[in-house]
């Protein structure tokens, strides 16, 4: 969306998200501020869900809670019919608080502690295991009826090297040989239902890849079925569906992705006695373009280059500093400006990696302007921190011009909340 496209609009020179004027919201709620458009999340969910369900009706989505753990977002997705993919105990607890049923949750941890395994066993949540040894440790606490293993299909793909989660260097998953033993063991220990899972990479815009990696998972699944004598209730292809961040990246053609994946299901299972469910667990695709991060320009400096300093630095949006990620930006109050220049958009953290955009062409910017950073809905708030003792941002949900503050801005109380001072240090 390199032209201004819905849910973004330019009205009288101010950037709007849906019906909400982002400049006005920055004035009223302060910055840094994440503004999320509810209808967009629902549209994204429906587009993805429809594309798959039309082709393979035994399909289920599980929202990957790690993308953003706000209860409002969890509840929106639950209302749409989503399940919840959780990576740890607090995410399971949040899904519970958002009224997801236990059977609508998945628990995919890695290098789990005994405490986590015990919690999962007591909850009875379907568990996705990352190693055969963890199965035996889990069995000590009681084996859930449904057992799934995360497979390393041998290759993966990601928007950055750091977002490739499979292949020889990955810390995730088990090989097909280990998997054959693992499922046989789970069967012996009394597991009733079985699933198979992979999550080979994130932020992928290559349509064919989704078919290729599904092929590989099916090959591995067939070997396991034969060797361990089990049938799979579900095949979980993970998340990974990319969104365009950087011009001129195209939208991911989700209809074609669904066709690539479901064609493989049809080839293998159409007319078969037992037909598995297809699961996917997207995070990015559902949330990314629903949310704009707003930062206020506090100071502009010329030092060889022009540096535009905002309060939305790496503490608020880590992706540019961590991955070199590109986020499209606008000056929200200068949408009609003609005169442009190349600037560096930076934050206020004492690190030189606190640069959100390098040599970016933007309207001539002054103190008081509002920088709008797009595609901040997934892994934005959830990866933010208190680094440099800066409170985390607020999150605002908008829909049809109405707004609701779904997470208050932090202040010093939050930073002090858990700190304890030994009395002797008061002297
Ligand atoms: N399932 C599992 C087991 C995962 O680990 C993840 C993401 C997902 C599903 C959802 O993946 P998605 O649909 O969002 O690609 N911090 C990075 C992204 C890391 C993703 C980690 N796992 C970023 O900012 O781009």
Short mmCIF file of N, CA and C in Angstrom, two decimals, residues 257-361:
data_model
loop_
_atom_site.label_atom_id
_atom_site.label_comp_id
_atom_site.label_asym_id
_atom_site.label_seq_id
_atom_site.Cartn_x
_atom_site.Cartn_y
_atom_site.Cartn_z
N UNK A 257 -1.80 -18.43 -1.75
CA UNK A 257 -1.16 -19.19 -0.66
C UNK A 257 -2.09 -20.31 -0.21
N UNK A 258 -3.36 -19.96 -0.02
CA UNK A 258 -4.33 -20.97 0.43
C UNK A 258 -4.44 -22.08 -0.60
N UNK A 259 -4.40 -21.72 -1.88
CA UNK A 259 -4.49 -22.73 -2.93
C UNK A 259 -3.27 -23.64 -2.89
N UNK A 260 -2.07 -23.05 -2.76
CA UNK A 260 -0.83 -23.85 -2.69
C UNK A 260 -0.93 -24.89 -1.58
N UNK A 261 -1.39 -24.44 -0.41
CA UNK A 261 -1.40 -25.33 0.75
C UNK A 261 -2.53 -26.36 0.64
N UNK A 262 -3.73 -25.88 0.34
CA UNK A 262 -4.88 -26.79 0.36
C UNK A 262 -4.84 -27.78 -0.81
N UNK A 263 -4.21 -27.39 -1.93
CA UNK A 263 -4.06 -28.37 -3.02
C UNK A 263 -3.32 -29.60 -2.54
N UNK A 264 -2.31 -29.37 -1.70
CA UNK A 264 -1.57 -30.52 -1.13
C UNK A 264 -2.47 -31.37 -0.26
N UNK A 265 -3.34 -30.72 0.50
CA UNK A 265 -4.28 -31.48 1.35
C UNK A 265 -5.22 -32.30 0.48
N UNK A 266 -5.69 -31.68 -0.60
CA UNK A 266 -6.64 -32.38 -1.48
C UNK A 266 -5.97 -33.58 -2.13
N UNK A 267 -4.74 -33.35 -2.63
CA UNK A 267 -4.04 -34.46 -3.28
C UNK A 267 -3.91 -35.65 -2.35
N UNK A 268 -3.60 -35.37 -1.09
CA UNK A 268 -3.34 -36.49 -0.17
C UNK A 268 -4.57 -37.07 0.46
N UNK A 269 -5.55 -36.21 0.76
CA UNK A 269 -6.61 -36.68 1.66
C UNK A 269 -8.00 -36.73 1.06
N UNK A 270 -8.23 -36.15 -0.14
CA UNK A 270 -9.59 -36.13 -0.65
C UNK A 270 -10.07 -37.57 -0.82
N UNK A 271 -11.21 -37.86 -0.24
CA UNK A 271 -11.77 -39.21 -0.35
C UNK A 271 -11.18 -40.18 0.66
N UNK A 272 -10.18 -39.76 1.43
CA UNK A 272 -9.57 -40.68 2.40
C UNK A 272 -10.50 -40.86 3.60
N UNK A 273 -10.28 -41.95 4.33
CA UNK A 273 -11.12 -42.25 5.49
C UNK A 273 -10.99 -41.18 6.56
N UNK A 274 -9.75 -40.92 6.98
CA UNK A 274 -9.60 -39.89 8.03
C UNK A 274 -8.89 -38.69 7.43
N UNK A 275 -9.55 -37.58 7.59
CA UNK A 275 -9.06 -36.34 6.96
C UNK A 275 -8.65 -35.36 8.06
N UNK A 276 -7.42 -34.89 8.06
CA UNK A 276 -6.99 -34.03 9.17
C UNK A 276 -7.49 -32.59 9.03
N UNK A 277 -7.53 -31.93 10.16
CA UNK A 277 -7.72 -30.49 10.18
C UNK A 277 -6.44 -29.82 9.73
N UNK A 278 -6.60 -28.68 9.07
CA UNK A 278 -5.47 -27.82 8.75
C UNK A 278 -5.51 -26.64 9.71
N UNK A 279 -4.42 -26.45 10.44
CA UNK A 279 -4.32 -25.31 11.34
C UNK A 279 -3.27 -24.33 10.81
N UNK A 280 -3.50 -23.05 11.09
CA UNK A 280 -2.46 -22.05 10.88
C UNK A 280 -2.48 -21.13 12.08
N UNK A 281 -1.34 -20.54 12.41
CA UNK A 281 -1.28 -19.69 13.61
C UNK A 281 -0.59 -18.36 13.29
N UNK A 282 -1.32 -17.52 12.57
CA UNK A 282 -0.73 -16.23 12.17
C UNK A 282 -0.72 -15.20 13.30
N UNK A 283 0.27 -14.35 13.27
CA UNK A 283 0.31 -13.18 14.14
C UNK A 283 0.32 -11.93 13.27
N UNK A 284 1.42 -11.80 12.52
CA UNK A 284 1.65 -10.59 11.73
C UNK A 284 0.48 -10.27 10.79
N UNK A 285 0.04 -11.29 10.03
CA UNK A 285 -0.95 -11.03 8.98
C UNK A 285 -2.23 -10.41 9.55
N UNK A 286 -2.58 -10.81 10.76
CA UNK A 286 -3.85 -10.34 11.34
C UNK A 286 -3.74 -8.91 11.86
N UNK A 287 -2.56 -8.55 12.38
CA UNK A 287 -2.48 -7.28 13.11
C UNK A 287 -1.69 -6.18 12.44
N UNK A 288 -0.72 -6.54 11.63
CA UNK A 288 0.32 -5.59 11.25
C UNK A 288 -0.23 -4.26 10.76
N UNK A 289 -1.06 -4.31 9.72
CA UNK A 289 -1.47 -3.05 9.10
C UNK A 289 -2.70 -2.44 9.78
N UNK A 290 -3.10 -3.01 10.92
CA UNK A 290 -4.23 -2.43 11.66
C UNK A 290 -3.75 -1.27 12.53
N UNK A 291 -2.43 -1.11 12.67
CA UNK A 291 -1.92 -0.24 13.73
C UNK A 291 -0.87 0.74 13.22
N UNK A 292 -1.03 1.99 13.64
CA UNK A 292 -0.05 3.03 13.35
C UNK A 292 0.55 3.48 14.68
N UNK A 293 1.85 3.61 14.70
CA UNK A 293 2.52 4.15 15.89
C UNK A 293 2.78 5.63 15.66
N UNK A 294 2.37 6.45 16.62
CA UNK A 294 2.57 7.89 16.50
C UNK A 294 3.67 8.36 17.44
N UNK A 295 4.60 9.12 16.90
CA UNK A 295 5.66 9.70 17.72
C UNK A 295 5.70 11.20 17.47
N UNK A 296 5.91 11.97 18.51
CA UNK A 296 6.00 13.44 18.37
C UNK A 296 7.44 13.83 18.08
N UNK A 297 7.63 14.77 17.20
CA UNK A 297 8.97 15.30 16.95
C UNK A 297 9.28 16.33 18.04
N UNK A 298 10.33 16.06 18.82
CA UNK A 298 10.68 16.97 19.92
C UNK A 298 11.86 17.86 19.57
N UNK A 299 12.71 17.38 18.72
CA UNK A 299 13.88 18.20 18.38
C UNK A 299 14.38 17.81 17.00
N UNK A 300 14.86 18.80 16.28
CA UNK A 300 15.42 18.56 14.95
C UNK A 300 16.84 19.10 14.96
N UNK A 301 17.76 18.30 14.48
CA UNK A 301 19.15 18.72 14.58
C UNK A 301 19.85 18.55 13.23
N UNK A 302 20.70 19.49 12.90
CA UNK A 302 21.52 19.36 11.70
C UNK A 302 22.94 19.06 12.13
N UNK A 303 23.43 17.92 11.76
CA UNK A 303 24.82 17.56 12.11
C UNK A 303 25.35 16.76 10.93
N UNK A 304 25.65 17.47 9.85
CA UNK A 304 26.00 16.77 8.61
C UNK A 304 24.74 16.30 7.93
N UNK A 305 23.92 15.59 8.67
CA UNK A 305 22.61 15.15 8.17
C UNK A 305 21.55 15.78 9.04
N UNK A 306 20.30 15.63 8.60
CA UNK A 306 19.22 16.14 9.45
C UNK A 306 18.68 14.97 10.28
N UNK A 307 18.67 15.14 11.59
CA UNK A 307 18.13 14.14 12.50
C UNK A 307 16.82 14.66 13.08
N UNK A 308 15.80 13.85 12.92
CA UNK A 308 14.48 14.21 13.45
C UNK A 308 14.23 13.31 14.65
N UNK A 309 14.19 13.90 15.85
CA UNK A 309 14.11 13.10 17.08
C UNK A 309 12.69 12.97 17.58
N UNK A 310 12.22 11.74 17.68
CA UNK A 310 10.84 11.51 18.16
C UNK A 310 10.86 10.69 19.44
N UNK A 311 9.71 10.62 20.10
CA UNK A 311 9.60 9.80 21.31
C UNK A 311 9.25 8.35 21.00
N UNK A 312 9.19 7.99 19.71
CA UNK A 312 8.90 6.59 19.35
C UNK A 312 10.20 5.92 18.90
N UNK A 313 11.11 5.71 19.82
CA UNK A 313 12.40 5.11 19.47
C UNK A 313 12.41 3.61 19.58
N UNK A 314 13.63 3.06 19.68
CA UNK A 314 13.78 1.60 19.71
C UNK A 314 13.16 0.97 20.95
N UNK A 315 12.96 1.77 22.00
CA UNK A 315 12.27 1.26 23.19
C UNK A 315 10.80 1.01 22.90
N UNK A 316 10.26 1.70 21.92
CA UNK A 316 8.83 1.58 21.58
C UNK A 316 8.63 0.66 20.37
N UNK A 317 9.50 0.75 19.39
CA UNK A 317 9.44 -0.13 18.22
C UNK A 317 10.86 -0.64 17.96
N UNK A 318 11.10 -1.87 18.35
CA UNK A 318 12.46 -2.42 18.31
C UNK A 318 12.88 -2.91 16.94
N UNK A 319 11.93 -3.20 16.07
CA UNK A 319 12.24 -3.93 14.83
C UNK A 319 13.33 -3.28 13.96
N UNK A 320 13.30 -1.96 13.75
CA UNK A 320 14.37 -1.39 12.92
C UNK A 320 15.76 -1.61 13.54
N UNK A 321 15.88 -1.43 14.86
CA UNK A 321 17.20 -1.60 15.50
C UNK A 321 17.61 -3.07 15.52
N UNK A 322 16.65 -3.97 15.73
CA UNK A 322 16.99 -5.38 15.90
C UNK A 322 17.24 -6.10 14.57
N UNK A 323 16.39 -5.82 13.59
CA UNK A 323 16.49 -6.56 12.32
C UNK A 323 16.92 -5.68 11.15
N UNK A 324 17.02 -4.38 11.39
CA UNK A 324 17.17 -3.48 10.24
C UNK A 324 15.86 -3.36 9.48
N UNK A 325 14.75 -3.58 10.17
CA UNK A 325 13.44 -3.60 9.49
C UNK A 325 13.05 -2.22 8.98
N UNK A 326 12.38 -2.22 7.86
CA UNK A 326 11.90 -0.98 7.25
C UNK A 326 10.43 -0.79 7.63
N UNK A 327 10.08 0.38 8.12
CA UNK A 327 8.67 0.72 8.35
C UNK A 327 8.35 2.00 7.58
N UNK A 328 7.31 1.92 6.78
CA UNK A 328 6.85 3.09 6.03
C UNK A 328 6.41 4.19 7.02
N UNK A 329 6.74 5.45 6.70
CA UNK A 329 6.38 6.55 7.61
C UNK A 329 5.75 7.72 6.86
N UNK A 330 4.92 8.43 7.58
CA UNK A 330 4.37 9.71 7.08
C UNK A 330 4.53 10.76 8.16
N UNK A 331 4.55 12.03 7.72
CA UNK A 331 4.38 13.09 8.72
C UNK A 331 2.88 13.36 8.74
N UNK A 332 2.25 12.93 9.85
CA UNK A 332 0.79 12.83 9.87
C UNK A 332 0.09 14.17 9.67
N UNK A 333 0.75 15.27 10.07
CA UNK A 333 0.12 16.59 9.94
C UNK A 333 0.58 17.34 8.69
N UNK A 334 1.32 16.66 7.81
CA UNK A 334 1.79 17.34 6.59
C UNK A 334 1.56 16.45 5.36
N UNK A 335 0.37 15.90 5.27
CA UNK A 335 0.11 14.95 4.20
C UNK A 335 0.04 15.62 2.83
N UNK A 336 -0.20 16.93 2.82
CA UNK A 336 -0.26 17.62 1.52
C UNK A 336 1.04 18.37 1.19
N UNK A 337 2.05 18.22 2.04
CA UNK A 337 3.29 18.98 1.83
C UNK A 337 3.96 18.55 0.53
N UNK A 338 4.46 19.52 -0.22
CA UNK A 338 5.12 19.22 -1.49
C UNK A 338 6.61 19.05 -1.29
N UNK A 339 7.17 19.96 -0.44
CA UNK A 339 8.63 20.01 -0.31
C UNK A 339 9.13 18.86 0.55
N UNK A 340 10.04 18.09 -0.04
CA UNK A 340 10.54 16.92 0.70
C UNK A 340 12.03 16.99 0.86
N UNK A 341 12.54 16.23 1.82
CA UNK A 341 13.99 16.16 2.02
C UNK A 341 14.32 14.81 2.65
N UNK A 342 15.61 14.45 2.58
CA UNK A 342 16.03 13.18 3.17
C UNK A 342 16.42 13.40 4.62
N UNK A 343 15.85 12.61 5.51
CA UNK A 343 16.14 12.79 6.93
C UNK A 343 16.38 11.44 7.60
N UNK A 344 16.94 11.50 8.79
CA UNK A 344 17.03 10.31 9.64
C UNK A 344 16.03 10.49 10.78
N UNK A 345 15.17 9.49 10.92
CA UNK A 345 14.20 9.55 12.03
C UNK A 345 14.81 8.73 13.17
N UNK A 346 14.99 9.38 14.31
CA UNK A 346 15.65 8.70 15.42
C UNK A 346 14.81 8.82 16.69
N UNK A 347 15.15 7.95 17.67
CA UNK A 347 14.48 8.02 18.97
C UNK A 347 15.34 8.76 19.97
N UNK A 348 14.99 8.62 21.25
CA UNK A 348 15.68 9.39 22.31
C UNK A 348 16.55 8.50 23.20
N UNK A 349 16.73 7.25 22.78
CA UNK A 349 17.50 6.30 23.59
C UNK A 349 18.99 6.51 23.35
N UNK A 350 19.77 6.27 24.39
CA UNK A 350 21.22 6.48 24.28
C UNK A 350 21.90 5.29 23.62
N UNK A 351 21.59 5.06 22.40
CA UNK A 351 22.20 4.00 21.59
C UNK A 351 22.23 4.52 20.17
N UNK A 352 23.28 4.24 19.44
CA UNK A 352 23.29 4.72 18.07
C UNK A 352 22.48 3.82 17.14
N UNK A 353 22.02 2.67 17.68
CA UNK A 353 21.12 1.85 16.85
C UNK A 353 19.68 2.34 16.96
N UNK A 354 19.47 3.40 17.70
CA UNK A 354 18.11 3.92 17.89
C UNK A 354 17.71 4.80 16.70
N UNK A 355 17.74 4.17 15.52
CA UNK A 355 17.42 4.88 14.28
C UNK A 355 16.27 4.15 13.62
N UNK A 356 15.17 4.84 13.43
CA UNK A 356 13.98 4.19 12.87
C UNK A 356 13.97 4.24 11.35
N UNK A 357 14.61 5.26 10.79
CA UNK A 357 14.67 5.36 9.33
C UNK A 357 15.91 6.15 8.95
N UNK A 358 16.63 5.64 7.97
CA UNK A 358 17.84 6.32 7.50
C UNK A 358 17.59 6.94 6.13
N UNK A 359 18.04 8.16 5.94
CA UNK A 359 17.94 8.82 4.63
C UNK A 359 16.56 8.63 4.00
N UNK A 360 15.55 8.87 4.79
CA UNK A 360 14.18 8.68 4.30
C UNK A 360 13.64 10.00 3.75
N UNK A 361 13.02 9.91 2.58
CA UNK A 361 12.45 11.13 2.01
C UNK A 361 11.09 11.43 2.65
#
